Amino acid sequence: MDTRTVLAAVLGVGLGLLLLLAPGSVLTVQTAGRLPPDRSGEYGTDGDGSATIRRLVRAVGVALVAGGLYFGWQLLSA
Amino acid sequence: MRHVGLKARMAVVGSLLFAFYAVAAVVLLAMFGEGVLPLVLVGSVLFVGVQYKIGKWAALRSVGAEDLPEDKYAQIHQQVEYLSTDMGIDKPRLMIARMGVPNAFAVGRKAAGTVVVSEELLRRLEPDEVEGVLAHELAHIRNRDVVMMVLGQGIASIVAIVAQWAVLLTGDNDLADFFLAIVVGQIVQLIVMVFVLAISRYREYVADSDAAAEVGGEPLASALKKISRGSDRTGDSAIDEQVSALCIFGEERGLLAKLFASHPPVEKRIERLRQ
């Protein structure tokens, strides 16, 4: 079994789920240090980004889960 | 000695970040030879420098910040003048923006700082509460918090890029390798940022305590309380689409949200400020 394909399947699904379940946290990680943390939220909180950006992050999450499942399916059918 | 706790934490996190960076540099040297060392060092400095410059410009532009008129907001200018002198920093540029929510943030470094306040913040808070918020933002500038965050994110990004290329260059260049490289890069960045965000949360407490030393803890505590209470209601922020997803008590209050938060919980900050 190809280790890299296993990793692609497992890590892809894992990261995809993270993006789906916690888009705001992923945005915080991406924007910290690039944009001031207070910029988009209320004072003293992390901004979670606009609804559009959160949808975009979730869409990337779906793509990652789909990619991971594809490589998983490839492994099982090999 | 000021902020012993912060210095100790910075030593630990700084060492960890340096270790991450060193591993990335060693991987690059192993892949391309020792000759690339100067390129790696210069490239890293340039990368972080560009992030800092673009970040400051983008933050001000994205909220449409304008200079805070001195004739209309003379009291705020005087407060900042006084606080800056007391804190031993140059008076930062003051700007105002319509953000849809009560907010304030600082960008830049000690000698070239900018503090932006939102119109909504000035409308909702009393003058002494605004002073508490301003003292907190000035403390961020004095403590070089913005620069530290840019540096942390820069290291996380560099390590992630190196991890990505290491996966790519050691593979067979098939589809799984490309996919794995992207995923590994993102995961590595998340891992490094856990440490950067942990120190960021502590720096918030330090900025709070610095503000409390200047103007007392109650004004800032009261400001935080007022704003967190306001976020429960649908007030003037309802018009802004961005705001709907921003509530303090939103969906992400679990472990992940705590782990990846750049700010500590407002309730804890208020509690500490009032102690």
Coordinates of C-alpha atoms in Angstrom, one line a residue:
Chain A
M1 CA 0.0 0.0 0.0
D2 CA 1.4 3.4 -1.0
T3 CA 2.1 5.3 2.2
R4 CA 1.8 8.7 0.5
T5 CA -1.6 7.9 -0.9
V6 CA -2.7 6.7 2.6
L7 CA -1.5 10.0 4.0
A8 CA -3.2 12.0 1.3
A9 CA -6.5 10.2 2.0
V10 CA -6.4 10.5 5.8
L11 CA -4.9 14.0 6.1
G12 CA -7.1 15.3 3.3
V13 CA -10.3 14.1 5.0
G14 CA -9.0 15.4 8.4
L15 CA -8.1 18.8 7.2
G16 CA -11.3 19.0 5.1
L17 CA -13.4 18.3 8.2
L18 CA -11.6 21.0 10.1
L19 CA -12.4 23.5 7.4
L20 CA -16.0 22.4 7.4
L21 CA -16.5 22.4 11.2
A22 CA -14.4 25.5 12.2
P23 CA -14.0 27.9 9.3
G24 CA -13.7 30.8 11.6
S25 CA -10.7 29.2 13.4
V26 CA -9.0 28.5 10.1
L27 CA -9.5 32.1 9.0
T28 CA -8.0 33.3 12.3
V29 CA -4.9 31.2 11.6
Q30 CA -4.6 32.5 8.0
T31 CA -5.2 36.2 8.9
A32 CA -3.2 36.4 12.2
G33 CA -0.2 38.6 11.7
R34 CA -1.4 39.5 8.2
L35 CA -4.4 41.5 9.3
P36 CA -4.8 42.8 12.9
P37 CA -6.8 40.3 14.9
D38 CA -9.3 42.9 16.0
R39 CA -10.0 44.1 12.5
S40 CA -13.2 42.4 11.6
G41 CA -14.8 41.4 14.8
E42 CA -16.2 43.3 17.7
Y43 CA -13.6 44.8 20.1
G44 CA -11.8 42.1 22.1
T45 CA -12.9 39.2 19.9
D46 CA -11.6 37.4 16.8
G47 CA -13.4 38.3 13.6
D48 CA -14.8 35.2 12.0
G49 CA -14.8 36.8 8.5
S50 CA -17.8 37.5 6.3
A51 CA -20.4 34.8 5.5
T52 CA -19.0 34.6 2.0
I53 CA -15.5 33.9 3.1
R54 CA -16.7 31.3 5.5
R55 CA -18.7 29.6 2.7
L56 CA -15.5 29.7 0.6
V57 CA -13.5 28.0 3.4
R58 CA -16.2 25.4 3.7
A59 CA -16.2 24.8 0.0
V60 CA -12.4 24.2 0.1
G61 CA -13.2 21.8 3.0
V62 CA -15.6 19.9 0.9
A63 CA -13.0 19.7 -1.9
L64 CA -10.4 18.4 0.5
V65 CA -12.8 15.7 1.9
A66 CA -13.7 14.7 -1.6
G67 CA -10.0 14.5 -2.6
G68 CA -9.2 12.4 0.5
L69 CA -12.1 10.1 -0.2
Y70 CA -11.0 9.7 -3.8
F71 CA -7.5 8.6 -2.8
G72 CA -9.0 6.3 -0.2
W73 CA -11.2 4.8 -2.8
Q74 CA -8.2 4.4 -5.1
L75 CA -6.4 2.5 -2.4
L76 CA -9.3 0.2 -1.6
S77 CA -9.9 -0.6 -5.3
A78 CA -6.3 -1.3 -6.1
Chain B
M1 CA 11.7 44.1 35.5
R2 CA 8.5 44.5 33.4
H3 CA 6.4 41.5 32.3
V4 CA 8.6 38.7 33.5
G5 CA 5.8 36.2 32.6
L6 CA 5.7 37.4 29.1
K7 CA 9.4 37.3 28.7
A8 CA 9.6 33.7 29.9
R9 CA 6.8 32.7 27.6
M10 CA 8.4 34.5 24.7
A11 CA 11.6 32.7 25.4
V12 CA 9.8 29.3 25.1
V13 CA 7.7 30.1 22.1
G14 CA 10.6 32.0 20.4
S15 CA 12.8 28.9 20.8
L16 CA 10.1 26.7 19.4
L17 CA 9.6 29.0 16.4
F18 CA 13.3 29.2 15.8
A19 CA 13.5 25.4 15.9
F20 CA 10.7 25.2 13.3
Y21 CA 12.5 27.7 11.2
A22 CA 15.9 25.9 11.6
V23 CA 14.4 22.6 10.6
A24 CA 12.9 24.3 7.4
A25 CA 16.3 25.9 6.7
V26 CA 18.1 22.5 7.1
V27 CA 15.7 20.9 4.8
L28 CA 16.3 23.6 2.2
L29 CA 20.1 23.2 2.6
A30 CA 19.8 19.4 2.2
M31 CA 17.8 19.9 -1.0
F32 CA 19.7 22.6 -2.6
G33 CA 23.1 22.6 -1.0
E34 CA 24.8 25.0 1.5
G35 CA 25.2 27.7 -1.1
V36 CA 21.5 28.7 -0.7
L37 CA 22.0 29.8 3.0
P38 CA 22.4 33.5 2.2
L39 CA 19.4 33.3 -0.1
V40 CA 17.3 31.6 2.6
L41 CA 18.2 34.3 5.2
V42 CA 17.6 37.3 2.9
G43 CA 14.5 35.7 1.5
S44 CA 13.0 35.1 5.0
V45 CA 13.7 38.7 6.0
L46 CA 12.1 40.0 2.7
F47 CA 9.1 37.7 3.1
V48 CA 8.3 38.9 6.6
G49 CA 9.0 42.6 5.7
V50 CA 6.6 42.4 2.7
Q51 CA 4.0 40.8 4.9
Y52 CA 4.3 43.6 7.4
K53 CA 4.1 46.4 4.8
I54 CA 1.2 44.8 2.9
G55 CA -0.6 43.8 6.1
K56 CA -0.6 47.4 7.4
W57 CA -1.7 48.9 4.1
A58 CA -4.4 46.2 3.6
A59 CA -5.8 46.6 7.2
L60 CA -6.2 50.4 6.8
R61 CA -7.6 50.1 3.3
S62 CA -10.0 47.3 4.0
V63 CA -11.9 49.3 6.7
G64 CA -11.6 52.6 4.8
A65 CA -9.8 54.3 7.6
E66 CA -9.4 58.1 7.5
D67 CA -7.5 60.5 9.7
L68 CA -9.3 61.3 12.9
P69 CA -10.1 65.1 12.6
E70 CA -8.3 66.9 15.5
D71 CA -11.0 69.7 15.7
K72 CA -13.9 67.3 16.1
Y73 CA -12.1 64.7 18.3
A74 CA -9.8 67.0 20.3
Q75 CA -10.3 65.1 23.5
I76 CA -9.2 61.8 22.0
H77 CA -6.1 63.4 20.5
Q78 CA -5.3 64.8 23.9
Q79 CA -5.8 61.5 25.7
V80 CA -3.6 59.7 23.2
E81 CA -0.9 62.5 23.5
Y82 CA -0.9 62.1 27.2
L83 CA -0.9 58.3 27.3
S84 CA 1.8 58.1 24.6
T85 CA 4.1 60.4 26.6
D86 CA 3.4 58.4 29.7
M87 CA 4.1 55.1 28.0
G88 CA 7.3 56.5 26.4
I89 CA 6.2 56.1 22.7
D90 CA 5.7 58.5 19.9
K91 CA 2.1 59.6 19.5
P92 CA 0.6 57.2 16.8
R93 CA -1.4 58.3 13.9
L94 CA -5.1 58.3 14.8
M95 CA -7.7 57.1 12.3
I96 CA -11.4 56.5 12.3
A97 CA -13.5 54.1 10.2
R98 CA -17.0 52.8 9.9
M99 CA -16.7 49.1 10.6
G100 CA -20.3 48.2 11.4
V101 CA -19.2 47.1 14.9
P102 CA -17.5 48.8 17.9
N103 CA -13.9 48.1 17.3
A104 CA -10.4 49.4 17.6
F105 CA -7.0 48.1 16.5
A106 CA -3.4 49.0 16.3
V107 CA -1.0 48.5 13.4
G108 CA 2.6 49.4 12.8
R109 CA 5.6 49.5 15.1
K110 CA 6.7 51.7 18.0
A111 CA 8.0 54.6 16.0
A112 CA 5.3 54.4 13.3
G113 CA 2.2 53.2 14.9
T114 CA -1.4 53.8 13.8
V115 CA -4.5 53.3 16.0
V116 CA -7.9 53.0 14.3
V117 CA -11.2 53.3 16.1
S118 CA -14.6 52.7 14.7
E119 CA -17.4 55.3 14.8
E120 CA -19.6 52.7 16.4
L121 CA -17.1 52.4 19.3
L122 CA -17.0 56.1 19.9
R123 CA -20.8 56.2 19.8
R124 CA -21.3 53.4 22.3
L125 CA -18.6 54.0 24.9
E126 CA -18.2 56.7 27.5
P127 CA -15.0 58.9 27.2
D128 CA -13.3 57.0 30.1
E129 CA -14.0 53.7 28.4
V130 CA -12.6 55.0 25.1
E131 CA -9.5 56.0 27.0
G132 CA -9.2 52.4 28.4
V133 CA -9.5 51.0 24.9
L134 CA -6.9 53.5 23.6
A135 CA -4.5 52.7 26.4
H136 CA -4.8 49.0 25.5
E137 CA -4.0 49.7 21.8
L138 CA -1.1 51.9 22.7
A139 CA 0.2 49.1 24.9
H140 CA 0.1 46.8 21.9
I141 CA 2.3 49.3 20.0
R142 CA 4.7 49.7 22.9
N143 CA 5.0 45.9 23.4
R144 CA 5.6 45.4 19.6
D145 CA 2.7 42.9 19.5
V146 CA 1.9 43.6 15.8
V147 CA 5.5 43.0 14.8
M148 CA 5.7 39.8 16.9
M149 CA 2.5 38.5 15.2
V150 CA 3.8 39.3 11.7
L151 CA 7.1 37.5 12.6
G152 CA 5.2 34.5 13.9
Q153 CA 3.0 34.2 10.9
G154 CA 6.0 34.7 8.6
I155 CA 7.8 31.8 10.2
A156 CA 4.7 29.6 10.1
S157 CA 4.3 30.4 6.4
I158 CA 8.0 29.8 5.6
V159 CA 7.9 26.4 7.4
A160 CA 4.7 25.5 5.6
I161 CA 6.1 26.4 2.2
V162 CA 9.2 24.3 2.8
A163 CA 7.2 21.4 4.1
Q164 CA 5.0 21.6 0.9
W165 CA 8.1 21.6 -1.4
A166 CA 9.8 18.8 0.6
V167 CA 6.7 16.6 0.0
L168 CA 6.6 17.6 -3.7
L169 CA 10.3 17.1 -4.4
T170 CA 10.6 13.8 -2.7
G171 CA 7.6 12.3 -4.4
D172 CA 6.7 10.9 -7.9
N173 CA 4.9 14.1 -8.9
D174 CA 1.6 12.2 -9.2
L175 CA -1.8 13.6 -8.2
A176 CA -1.6 12.2 -4.7
D177 CA 1.8 14.0 -4.1
F178 CA 0.4 17.4 -5.2
F179 CA -2.7 16.9 -3.0
L180 CA -0.5 15.7 0.0
A181 CA 1.8 18.7 -0.4
I182 CA -1.0 21.2 -0.1
V183 CA -2.5 19.4 2.8
V184 CA 0.8 19.0 4.7
G185 CA 1.6 22.7 4.1
Q186 CA -1.7 23.7 5.7
I187 CA -1.4 21.3 8.6
V188 CA 2.2 22.4 9.4
Q189 CA 1.1 26.1 9.3
L190 CA -1.8 25.3 11.7
I191 CA 0.6 23.5 14.1
V192 CA 3.1 26.4 14.2
M193 CA 0.3 28.9 14.6
V194 CA -1.0 27.2 17.7
F195 CA 2.1 28.4 19.5
V196 CA 2.0 31.9 17.9
L197 CA -1.7 32.3 18.9
A198 CA -1.0 31.1 22.4
I199 CA 1.5 33.9 22.9
S200 CA -0.9 36.3 21.3
R201 CA -3.6 35.5 23.9
Y202 CA -1.1 36.1 26.7
R203 CA -0.1 39.4 25.0
E204 CA -3.7 40.5 25.2
Y205 CA -3.6 40.1 29.0
V206 CA -0.3 42.0 29.2
A207 CA -1.8 44.9 27.1
D208 CA -4.8 44.9 29.4
S209 CA -2.6 45.1 32.5
D210 CA -0.6 47.9 30.9
A211 CA -3.8 49.8 30.2
A212 CA -5.0 49.2 33.7
A213 CA -1.7 50.6 35.0
E214 CA -2.3 53.8 33.0
V215 CA -6.0 54.5 33.5
G216 CA -7.2 51.8 35.9
G217 CA -8.8 48.5 35.1
E218 CA -12.5 49.5 35.3
P219 CA -12.8 51.6 32.2
L220 CA -11.5 48.9 29.9
A221 CA -13.5 46.2 31.8
S222 CA -16.6 48.3 31.4
A223 CA -16.0 48.8 27.7
L224 CA -15.5 45.1 27.1
K225 CA -18.6 44.3 29.2
K226 CA -20.7 46.8 27.3
I227 CA -19.6 45.5 23.9
S228 CA -20.0 41.9 24.7
R229 CA -23.5 42.6 26.1
G230 CA -24.2 44.5 22.9
S231 CA -23.2 41.6 20.7
D232 CA -26.2 39.6 22.1
R233 CA -28.6 42.1 20.6
T234 CA -29.1 42.9 17.0
G235 CA -28.3 46.6 17.0
D236 CA -26.6 48.9 14.5
S237 CA -24.4 46.0 13.4
A238 CA -27.3 44.2 11.8
I239 CA -26.9 46.1 8.6
D240 CA -23.4 44.8 8.0
E241 CA -23.3 41.4 6.5
Q242 CA -19.9 40.8 7.9
V243 CA -21.1 41.3 11.4
S244 CA -23.7 38.6 11.4
A245 CA -21.0 36.0 11.5
L246 CA -18.9 37.8 14.2
C247 CA -20.7 37.4 17.5
I248 CA -18.6 36.7 20.5
F249 CA -21.0 33.9 21.5
G250 CA -21.1 32.4 18.1
E251 CA -21.0 28.7 16.9
E252 CA -17.3 28.2 17.5
R253 CA -16.8 28.2 21.2
G254 CA -15.3 24.7 21.5
L255 CA -11.8 23.5 22.0
L256 CA -10.7 24.4 18.4
A257 CA -12.0 27.9 18.8
K258 CA -10.0 28.3 22.1
L259 CA -6.9 26.7 20.6
F260 CA -6.9 29.0 17.5
A261 CA -8.2 32.2 19.2
S262 CA -5.9 35.2 19.0
H263 CA -7.8 36.7 22.0
P264 CA -8.6 35.2 25.4
P265 CA -12.3 35.0 26.4
V266 CA -13.7 38.5 27.1
E267 CA -15.2 37.2 30.4
K268 CA -11.7 36.2 31.7
R269 CA -10.3 39.6 30.6
I270 CA -13.0 41.5 32.5
E271 CA -12.4 39.3 35.5
R272 CA -8.6 39.9 35.5
L273 CA -9.1 43.7 34.9
R274 CA -11.4 43.9 38.0
Q275 CA -9.1 41.9 40.3

